[in-house]
GROMACS .gro file of C-alpha atoms in nm:
model
  412
    1UNK     CA    1  13.118  15.126  15.969
    2UNK     CA    2  13.325  15.006  15.644
    3UNK     CA    3  13.276  14.642  15.517
    4UNK     CA    4  13.084  14.429  15.260
    5UNK     CA    5  12.750  14.481  15.240
    6UNK     CA    6  12.396  14.386  15.040
    7UNK     CA    7  12.075  14.643  14.990
    8UNK     CA    8  11.854  14.493  14.961
    9UNK     CA    9  11.458  14.657  14.827
   10UNK     CA   10  11.316  14.499  15.116
   11UNK     CA   11  11.525  14.555  15.370
   12UNK     CA   12  11.583  14.935  15.368
   13UNK     CA   13  11.308  15.075  15.171
   14UNK     CA   14  11.075  14.958  15.426
   15UNK     CA   15  10.873  15.284  15.548
   16UNK     CA   16  10.944  15.393  15.823
   17UNK     CA   17  11.291  15.183  15.927
   18UNK     CA   18  11.557  15.470  16.043
   19UNK     CA   19  11.826  15.439  15.843
   20UNK     CA   20  11.974  15.798  15.923
   21UNK     CA   21  12.277  15.641  16.150
   22UNK     CA   22  12.472  15.528  15.759
   23UNK     CA   23  12.676  15.686  15.589
   24UNK     CA   24  12.716  15.722  15.223
   25UNK     CA   25  13.093  15.775  15.112
   26UNK     CA   26  12.991  15.881  14.737
   27UNK     CA   27  13.346  16.114  14.715
   28UNK     CA   28  13.541  15.835  14.824
   29UNK     CA   29  13.430  15.576  14.548
   30UNK     CA   30  13.642  15.449  14.322
   31UNK     CA   31  13.536  15.098  14.207
   32UNK     CA   32  13.228  14.889  14.205
   33UNK     CA   33  13.299  14.785  14.573
   34UNK     CA   34  13.113  15.131  14.699
   35UNK     CA   35  12.774  14.939  14.588
   36UNK     CA   36  12.877  14.741  14.853
   37UNK     CA   37  12.881  15.023  15.091
   38UNK     CA   38  12.603  15.140  15.380
   39UNK     CA   39  12.444  15.379  15.180
   40UNK     CA   40  12.097  15.580  15.387
   41UNK     CA   41  11.841  15.791  15.278
   42UNK     CA   42  11.844  16.135  15.283
   43UNK     CA   43  11.459  16.193  15.317
   44UNK     CA   44  11.144  16.008  15.496
   45UNK     CA   45  11.024  15.901  15.115
   46UNK     CA   46  11.401  15.773  15.027
   47UNK     CA   47  11.361  15.973  14.686
   48UNK     CA   48  11.738  16.065  14.774
   49UNK     CA   49  11.842  15.694  14.918
   50UNK     CA   50  11.719  15.547  14.572
   51UNK     CA   51  11.898  15.823  14.386
   52UNK     CA   52  12.239  15.764  14.541
   53UNK     CA   53  12.228  15.345  14.549
   54UNK     CA   54  12.086  15.406  14.148
   55UNK     CA   55  12.428  15.599  14.108
   56UNK     CA   56  12.638  15.349  14.271
   57UNK     CA   57  12.528  15.067  14.038
   58UNK     CA   58  12.487  15.259  13.717
   59UNK     CA   59  12.134  15.310  13.703
   60UNK     CA   60  11.986  15.648  13.597
   61UNK     CA   61  11.656  15.539  13.826
   62UNK     CA   62  11.534  15.306  14.085
   63UNK     CA   63  11.138  15.295  14.123
   64UNK     CA   64  11.007  15.275  14.394
   65UNK     CA   65  10.800  14.969  14.460
   66UNK     CA   66  10.473  14.950  14.303
   67UNK     CA   67  10.146  14.863  14.550
   68UNK     CA   68  10.087  14.523  14.545
   69UNK     CA   69   9.689  14.628  14.491
   70UNK     CA   70   9.860  14.724  14.067
   71UNK     CA   71   9.737  14.448  13.854
   72UNK     CA   72   9.907  14.397  13.528
   73UNK     CA   73   9.597  14.492  13.402
   74UNK     CA   74   9.568  14.801  13.556
   75UNK     CA   75   9.936  14.841  13.392
   76UNK     CA   76   9.820  14.773  13.050
   77UNK     CA   77   9.489  14.968  13.033
   78UNK     CA   78   9.652  15.246  13.041
   79UNK     CA   79   9.882  15.210  12.734
   80UNK     CA   80   9.744  15.358  12.383
   81UNK     CA   81   9.557  15.151  12.217
   82UNK     CA   82   9.756  15.265  11.882
   83UNK     CA   83  10.054  15.078  12.049
   84UNK     CA   84   9.937  14.704  12.040
   85UNK     CA   85   9.866  14.787  11.652
   86UNK     CA   86  10.083  14.577  11.354
   87UNK     CA   87  10.173  14.758  11.060
   88UNK     CA   88  10.300  14.532  10.752
   89UNK     CA   89  10.489  14.822  10.602
   90UNK     CA   90  10.685  14.865  10.908
   91UNK     CA   91  10.758  14.521  11.001
   92UNK     CA   92  10.926  14.437  10.640
   93UNK     CA   93  11.104  14.769  10.636
   94UNK     CA   94  11.253  14.637  10.963
   95UNK     CA   95  11.344  14.349  10.780
   96UNK     CA   96  11.522  14.491  10.523
   97UNK     CA   97  11.724  14.700  10.717
   98UNK     CA   98  11.833  14.375  10.887
   99UNK     CA   99  11.924  14.206  10.544
  100UNK     CA  100  12.102  14.507  10.488
  101UNK     CA  101  12.307  14.601  10.702
  102UNK     CA  102  12.426  14.232  10.763
  103UNK     CA  103  12.490  14.153  10.385
  104UNK     CA  104  12.764  14.533  10.430
  105UNK     CA  105  12.905  14.331  10.699
  106UNK     CA  106  12.933  14.067  10.513
  107UNK     CA  107  13.154  14.217  10.285
  108UNK     CA  108  13.333  14.465  10.503
  109UNK     CA  109  13.459  14.125  10.637
  110UNK     CA  110  13.564  14.011  10.358
  111UNK     CA  111  13.797  14.347  10.204
  112UNK     CA  112  13.891  14.455  10.571
  113UNK     CA  113  14.258  14.365  10.682
  114UNK     CA  114  14.319  14.193  10.991
  115UNK     CA  115  14.363  14.508  11.198
  116UNK     CA  116  13.979  14.651  11.073
  117UNK     CA  117  13.784  14.292  11.123
  118UNK     CA  118  13.699  14.300  11.517
  119UNK     CA  119  13.447  14.601  11.383
  120UNK     CA  120  13.340  14.402  11.099
  121UNK     CA  121  13.291  14.169  11.343
  122UNK     CA  122  13.049  14.408  11.586
  123UNK     CA  123  12.898  14.538  11.257
  124UNK     CA  124  12.785  14.205  11.169
  125UNK     CA  125  12.720  14.057  11.478
  126UNK     CA  126  12.510  14.329  11.600
  127UNK     CA  127  12.306  14.346  11.226
  128UNK     CA  128  12.240  13.979  11.310
  129UNK     CA  129  12.112  13.995  11.646
  130UNK     CA  130  11.825  14.245  11.450
  131UNK     CA  131  11.718  13.882  11.301
  132UNK     CA  132  11.669  13.749  11.650
  133UNK     CA  133  11.419  14.067  11.694
  134UNK     CA  134  11.278  13.984  11.380
  135UNK     CA  135  11.231  13.617  11.491
  136UNK     CA  136  11.135  13.748  11.852
  137UNK     CA  137  10.793  13.955  11.748
  138UNK     CA  138  10.765  13.671  11.505
  139UNK     CA  139  10.670  13.446  11.837
  140UNK     CA  140  10.467  13.652  12.010
  141UNK     CA  141  10.257  13.734  11.713
  142UNK     CA  142  10.329  14.105  11.706
  143UNK     CA  143  10.462  14.059  11.299
  144UNK     CA  144  10.266  13.993  11.097
  145UNK     CA  145   9.841  13.927  11.096
  146UNK     CA  146   9.918  13.576  10.885
  147UNK     CA  147  10.097  13.368  11.157
  148UNK     CA  148  10.210  13.095  10.893
  149UNK     CA  149  10.421  13.431  10.768
  150UNK     CA  150  10.529  13.474  11.132
  151UNK     CA  151  10.629  13.113  11.157
  152UNK     CA  152  10.812  13.069  10.779
  153UNK     CA  153  10.984  13.421  10.864
  154UNK     CA  154  11.030  13.374  11.238
  155UNK     CA  155  11.219  12.968  11.144
  156UNK     CA  156  11.431  13.196  10.850
  157UNK     CA  157  11.538  13.446  11.090
  158UNK     CA  158  11.679  13.225  11.344
  159UNK     CA  159  11.844  12.967  11.087
  160UNK     CA  160  12.155  13.189  11.018
  161UNK     CA  161  12.177  13.189  11.464
  162UNK     CA  162  12.112  12.793  11.455
  163UNK     CA  163  11.886  12.883  11.658
  164UNK     CA  164  11.575  12.684  11.653
  165UNK     CA  165  11.294  12.842  11.632
  166UNK     CA  166  10.983  12.682  11.780
  167UNK     CA  167  11.202  12.592  12.109
  168UNK     CA  168  11.307  12.862  12.192
  169UNK     CA  169  10.940  13.041  12.158
  170UNK     CA  170  10.828  12.753  12.366
  171UNK     CA  171  11.038  12.834  12.638
  172UNK     CA  172  11.069  13.247  12.597
  173UNK     CA  173  10.704  13.273  12.606
  174UNK     CA  174  10.746  13.085  13.003
  175UNK     CA  175  10.975  13.381  13.025
  176UNK     CA  176  10.768  13.655  12.986
  177UNK     CA  177  10.425  13.454  13.184
  178UNK     CA  178  10.691  13.385  13.466
  179UNK     CA  179  10.921  13.656  13.455
  180UNK     CA  180  11.201  13.666  13.738
  181UNK     CA  181  10.963  13.310  13.891
  182UNK     CA  182  11.276  13.155  14.107
  183UNK     CA  183  11.243  12.852  13.952
  184UNK     CA  184  10.989  12.806  13.704
  185UNK     CA  185  11.155  13.181  13.456
  186UNK     CA  186  11.317  12.991  13.184
  187UNK     CA  187  11.568  13.279  13.134
  188UNK     CA  188  11.884  13.330  13.380
  189UNK     CA  189  11.882  13.267  13.754
  190UNK     CA  190  12.056  13.354  14.017
  191UNK     CA  191  12.298  13.036  14.080
  192UNK     CA  192  12.183  12.818  14.370
  193UNK     CA  193  12.334  12.800  14.660
  194UNK     CA  194  12.324  12.447  14.703
  195UNK     CA  195  12.490  12.375  14.284
  196UNK     CA  196  12.772  12.622  14.398
  197UNK     CA  197  12.833  12.407  14.689
  198UNK     CA  198  12.803  12.047  14.520
  199UNK     CA  199  13.165  12.037  14.401
  200UNK     CA  200  13.471  12.234  14.369
  201UNK     CA  201  13.494  12.193  13.967
  202UNK     CA  202  13.084  12.290  13.927
  203UNK     CA  203  13.257  12.584  14.169
  204UNK     CA  204  13.503  12.672  13.911
  205UNK     CA  205  13.324  12.672  13.628
  206UNK     CA  206  13.044  12.867  13.747
  207UNK     CA  207  13.298  13.160  13.872
  208UNK     CA  208  13.400  13.212  13.530
  209UNK     CA  209  13.053  13.149  13.383
  210UNK     CA  210  12.898  13.420  13.606
  211UNK     CA  211  13.210  13.608  13.600
  212UNK     CA  212  13.449  13.664  13.259
  213UNK     CA  213  13.208  13.477  13.063
  214UNK     CA  214  12.897  13.614  13.114
  215UNK     CA  215  12.835  13.801  12.809
  216UNK     CA  216  12.829  13.466  12.642
  217UNK     CA  217  12.668  13.274  12.905
  218UNK     CA  218  12.394  13.316  12.637
  219UNK     CA  219  12.547  12.967  12.424
  220UNK     CA  220  12.532  12.750  12.733
  221UNK     CA  221  12.159  12.874  12.741
  222UNK     CA  222  12.119  12.811  12.390
  223UNK     CA  223  12.263  12.420  12.395
  224UNK     CA  224  12.104  12.289  12.707
  225UNK     CA  225  11.780  12.459  12.642
  226UNK     CA  226  11.614  12.424  12.283
  227UNK     CA  227  11.816  12.096  12.164
  228UNK     CA  228  11.693  11.781  12.461
  229UNK     CA  229  11.338  11.683  12.369
  230UNK     CA  230  11.240  11.643  12.722
  231UNK     CA  231  11.220  11.975  12.822
  232UNK     CA  232  10.934  12.037  12.601
  233UNK     CA  233  10.509  11.884  12.661
  234UNK     CA  234  10.407  11.631  12.422
  235UNK     CA  235  10.160  11.861  12.275
  236UNK     CA  236  10.492  12.081  12.185
  237UNK     CA  237  10.745  11.815  11.995
  238UNK     CA  238  10.654  11.774  11.689
  239UNK     CA  239  10.714  12.117  11.669
  240UNK     CA  240  11.013  12.172  11.782
  241UNK     CA  241  11.137  11.892  11.634
  242UNK     CA  242  11.053  12.038  11.277
  243UNK     CA  243  11.250  12.352  11.431
  244UNK     CA  244  11.562  12.100  11.505
  245UNK     CA  245  11.558  11.942  11.155
  246UNK     CA  246  11.544  12.342  10.972
  247UNK     CA  247  11.857  12.409  11.224
  248UNK     CA  248  12.043  12.110  11.120
  249UNK     CA  249  11.991  12.132  10.765
  250UNK     CA  250  12.111  12.485  10.744
  251UNK     CA  251  12.477  12.351  10.974
  252UNK     CA  252  12.437  12.012  10.700
  253UNK     CA  253  12.430  12.273  10.399
  254UNK     CA  254  12.525  12.607  10.551
  255UNK     CA  255  12.826  12.480  10.651
  256UNK     CA  256  12.981  12.289  10.410
  257UNK     CA  257  12.900  12.509  10.151
  258UNK     CA  258  13.098  12.817  10.370
  259UNK     CA  259  13.401  12.577  10.400
  260UNK     CA  260  13.385  12.509  10.044
  261UNK     CA  261  13.459  12.866   9.912
  262UNK     CA  262  13.639  13.024  10.199
  263UNK     CA  263  13.819  12.800  10.359
  264UNK     CA  264  13.773  12.661  10.766
  265UNK     CA  265  13.905  13.051  10.773
  266UNK     CA  266  13.649  13.192  10.591
  267UNK     CA  267  13.373  13.015  10.843
  268UNK     CA  268  13.516  13.133  11.118
  269UNK     CA  269  13.562  13.483  10.947
  270UNK     CA  270  13.223  13.480  10.797
  271UNK     CA  271  13.015  13.315  11.042
  272UNK     CA  272  13.191  13.239  11.363
  273UNK     CA  273  13.292  13.521  11.499
  274UNK     CA  274  12.981  13.738  11.451
  275UNK     CA  275  12.760  13.440  11.625
  276UNK     CA  276  12.986  13.524  11.903
  277UNK     CA  277  12.911  13.891  11.839
  278UNK     CA  278  12.530  13.809  11.878
  279UNK     CA  279  12.550  13.606  12.169
  280UNK     CA  280  12.770  13.896  12.338
  281UNK     CA  281  12.450  14.112  12.279
  282UNK     CA  282  12.206  13.809  12.358
  283UNK     CA  283  12.372  13.791  12.711
  284UNK     CA  284  12.487  14.152  12.787
  285UNK     CA  285  12.071  14.263  12.725
  286UNK     CA  286  11.931  13.948  12.902
  287UNK     CA  287  12.169  13.982  13.227
  288UNK     CA  288  12.085  14.420  13.187
  289UNK     CA  289  11.678  14.370  13.136
  290UNK     CA  290  11.643  14.172  13.446
  291UNK     CA  291  11.948  14.172  13.696
  292UNK     CA  292  12.032  14.414  13.962
  293UNK     CA  293  12.113  14.421  14.291
  294UNK     CA  294  11.780  14.562  14.433
  295UNK     CA  295  11.605  14.300  14.176
  296UNK     CA  296  11.499  14.011  14.333
  297UNK     CA  297  11.352  13.660  14.220
  298UNK     CA  298  11.096  13.537  14.418
  299UNK     CA  299  10.868  13.272  14.483
  300UNK     CA  300  10.561  13.112  14.323
  301UNK     CA  301  10.367  13.252  14.645
  302UNK     CA  302  10.526  13.541  14.689
  303UNK     CA  303  10.568  13.662  14.277
  304UNK     CA  304  10.390  13.933  14.160
  305UNK     CA  305  10.283  13.981  13.767
  306UNK     CA  306  10.294  14.321  13.781
  307UNK     CA  307  10.591  14.414  14.024
  308UNK     CA  308  10.780  14.098  13.802
  309UNK     CA  309  10.710  14.315  13.455
  310UNK     CA  310  10.740  14.644  13.544
  311UNK     CA  311  10.943  14.728  13.866
  312UNK     CA  312  11.150  14.397  13.753
  313UNK     CA  313  11.247  14.496  13.419
  314UNK     CA  314  11.507  14.729  13.373
  315UNK     CA  315  11.525  14.976  13.085
  316UNK     CA  316  11.853  15.033  12.905
  317UNK     CA  317  11.985  15.311  12.645
  318UNK     CA  318  12.211  15.175  12.373
  319UNK     CA  319  12.450  15.391  12.175
  320UNK     CA  320  12.167  15.494  11.875
  321UNK     CA  321  12.367  15.263  11.615
  322UNK     CA  322  12.288  14.960  11.860
  323UNK     CA  323  11.933  15.074  11.898
  324UNK     CA  324  11.850  15.084  11.492
  325UNK     CA  325  12.033  14.754  11.451
  326UNK     CA  326  11.857  14.590  11.719
  327UNK     CA  327  11.518  14.727  11.623
  328UNK     CA  328  11.464  14.850  11.989
  329UNK     CA  329  11.469  14.539  12.188
  330UNK     CA  330  11.662  14.753  12.488
  331UNK     CA  331  11.336  14.936  12.510
  332UNK     CA  332  11.240  14.648  12.747
  333UNK     CA  333  10.985  14.749  13.017
  334UNK     CA  334  10.659  14.778  12.734
  335UNK     CA  335  10.721  14.450  12.555
  336UNK     CA  336  10.729  14.286  12.933
  337UNK     CA  337  10.386  14.468  13.033
  338UNK     CA  338  10.277  14.326  12.684
  339UNK     CA  339  10.482  14.094  12.505
  340UNK     CA  340  10.219  14.192  12.178
  341UNK     CA  341  10.366  14.501  12.138
  342UNK     CA  342  10.543  14.523  11.792
  343UNK     CA  343  10.920  14.587  11.821
  344UNK     CA  344  10.829  14.980  11.602
  345UNK     CA  345  10.571  15.132  11.863
  346UNK     CA  346  10.816  14.998  12.187
  347UNK     CA  347  10.938  15.386  12.193
  348UNK     CA  348  10.547  15.551  12.239
  349UNK     CA  349  10.448  15.244  12.516
  350UNK     CA  350  10.738  15.381  12.702
  351UNK     CA  351  10.674  15.766  12.672
  352UNK     CA  352  10.318  15.595  12.741
  353UNK     CA  353  10.430  15.415  13.092
  354UNK     CA  354  10.651  15.744  13.204
  355UNK     CA  355  10.412  15.903  13.148
  356UNK     CA  356  10.178  15.738  13.440
  357UNK     CA  357  10.466  15.463  13.615
  358UNK     CA  358  10.750  15.600  13.563
  359UNK     CA  359  10.817  15.668  13.907
  360UNK     CA  360  10.785  15.229  13.995
  361UNK     CA  361  11.033  15.250  13.683
  362UNK     CA  362  11.407  15.113  13.680
  363UNK     CA  363  11.580  15.262  13.413
  364UNK     CA  364  11.993  15.366  13.278
  365UNK     CA  365  12.198  15.435  12.975
  366UNK     CA  366  12.439  15.167  12.917
  367UNK     CA  367  12.795  15.234  13.068
  368UNK     CA  368  13.076  15.049  13.277
  369UNK     CA  369  12.963  15.099  13.617
  370UNK     CA  370  12.650  14.905  13.562
  371UNK     CA  371  12.798  14.590  13.433
  372UNK     CA  372  13.079  14.550  13.694
  373UNK     CA  373  12.765  14.543  13.912
  374UNK     CA  374  12.600  14.299  13.791
  375UNK     CA  375  12.919  14.060  13.663
  376UNK     CA  376  13.065  14.146  14.060
  377UNK     CA  377  12.797  14.101  14.296
  378UNK     CA  378  12.520  13.968  14.152
  379UNK     CA  379  12.577  13.565  14.204
  380UNK     CA  380  12.407  13.404  14.435
  381UNK     CA  381  12.047  13.328  14.487
  382UNK     CA  382  11.955  13.443  14.858
  383UNK     CA  383  11.627  13.549  14.996
  384UNK     CA  384  11.703  13.829  15.203
  385UNK     CA  385  11.958  14.017  15.008
  386UNK     CA  386  11.914  13.859  14.643
  387UNK     CA  387  12.231  13.823  14.582
  388UNK     CA  388  12.528  13.719  14.767
  389UNK     CA  389  12.860  13.784  14.537
  390UNK     CA  390  13.113  13.467  14.480
  391UNK     CA  391  13.410  13.624  14.664
  392UNK     CA  392  13.231  13.640  14.978
  393UNK     CA  393  13.155  13.341  15.001
  394UNK     CA  394  13.486  13.171  14.836
  395UNK     CA  395  13.684  13.479  14.832
  396UNK     CA  396  13.994  13.209  14.766
  397UNK     CA  397  13.830  13.033  14.447
  398UNK     CA  398  13.725  13.401  14.342
  399UNK     CA  399  14.024  13.543  14.120
  400UNK     CA  400  13.787  13.600  13.827
  401UNK     CA  401  13.546  13.819  13.995
  402UNK     CA  402  13.873  13.978  14.182
  403UNK     CA  403  14.050  14.052  13.824
  404UNK     CA  404  13.679  14.165  13.691
  405UNK     CA  405  13.688  14.439  14.013
  406UNK     CA  406  14.063  14.538  13.899
  407UNK     CA  407  14.057  14.567  13.535
  408UNK     CA  408  13.658  14.673  13.474
  409UNK     CA  409  13.633  15.029  13.428
  410UNK     CA  410  13.368  15.235  13.731
  411UNK     CA  411  13.221  15.540  13.507
  412UNK     CA  412  12.887  15.591  13.479
   0.00000   0.00000   0.00000
């Protein structure tokens, strides 16, 4: 039986349900559309099924569902105490690494011929992502024991990205407290069906945004979530205003200085292109961390903290140079289990989680099939199926999705 099928955890991995009548045409699969083909477990415990499903999505492993009676504290209690220890030397070494790699990137931009500029921009955008990770640790109080130092370093680290530190911190804390909670998570959500149907113009914009422009969607999130004072509580407003003043000061002073020294093209070369490179990683990391066809968003009544943080977060390995410049931000499951773990201890914490909870964890190595799955399938929220793709709801308007299916490689 052929056609488009949406595979969900709750529907297909229910103990005792009979799936043996379905057959997986794995050898004939050439494009990511095979993700939506019927797949059946070949054993009673569904281990082989999860393996097949993981392969079709571009994941290395899809974990078992965490039992409902496991709490987040149960998971945290298994971590060694050393993973929570702040090491000032390691923290400042990370700052030095980011500063020097960013400076080297700017040097490459200044010397590179035009045909090598994309490589220089890719390096510099990745290096400045390291600034974000340092500010990210400051916001989670895992950079220094001195909280004033953290506020200063976090604010300065975010300035080249024109990210206001305090507004981001307030919103990000809520993301950790409500990860993959349907309405309350302040990171990305699936598209709402009512929103998708509200107007043809908005529908077109959504299809392009969640389709080909998805690797830069964090720009929209940055603009919509961090500069509107109405989005913050009254006790947060003063700190938000200070952060906004710092960002605007950087723009008013820093941008004219760049233009004065290097002209408009210099501003584009030295600031805008690396900034777009940073947002590529910001968007890509975020969607890979929390988006997969089998990972549900749940209402607050159904939500389980341990399942959301351990089961609902994806660990993804990237090339070593990216992991180094971005300070292991993609060792992400332990970070969601406890955001107090400094970035230089994340690998130690991840190893501990693998030893104690490995069968429940989702893991991947970055590949095109993984990206294609996310960008062509994970669109509109559906309670039963988790996601419904745009081209199922509005096939005549989903040419951008059809284009991605044609041009994106499908190897894992």
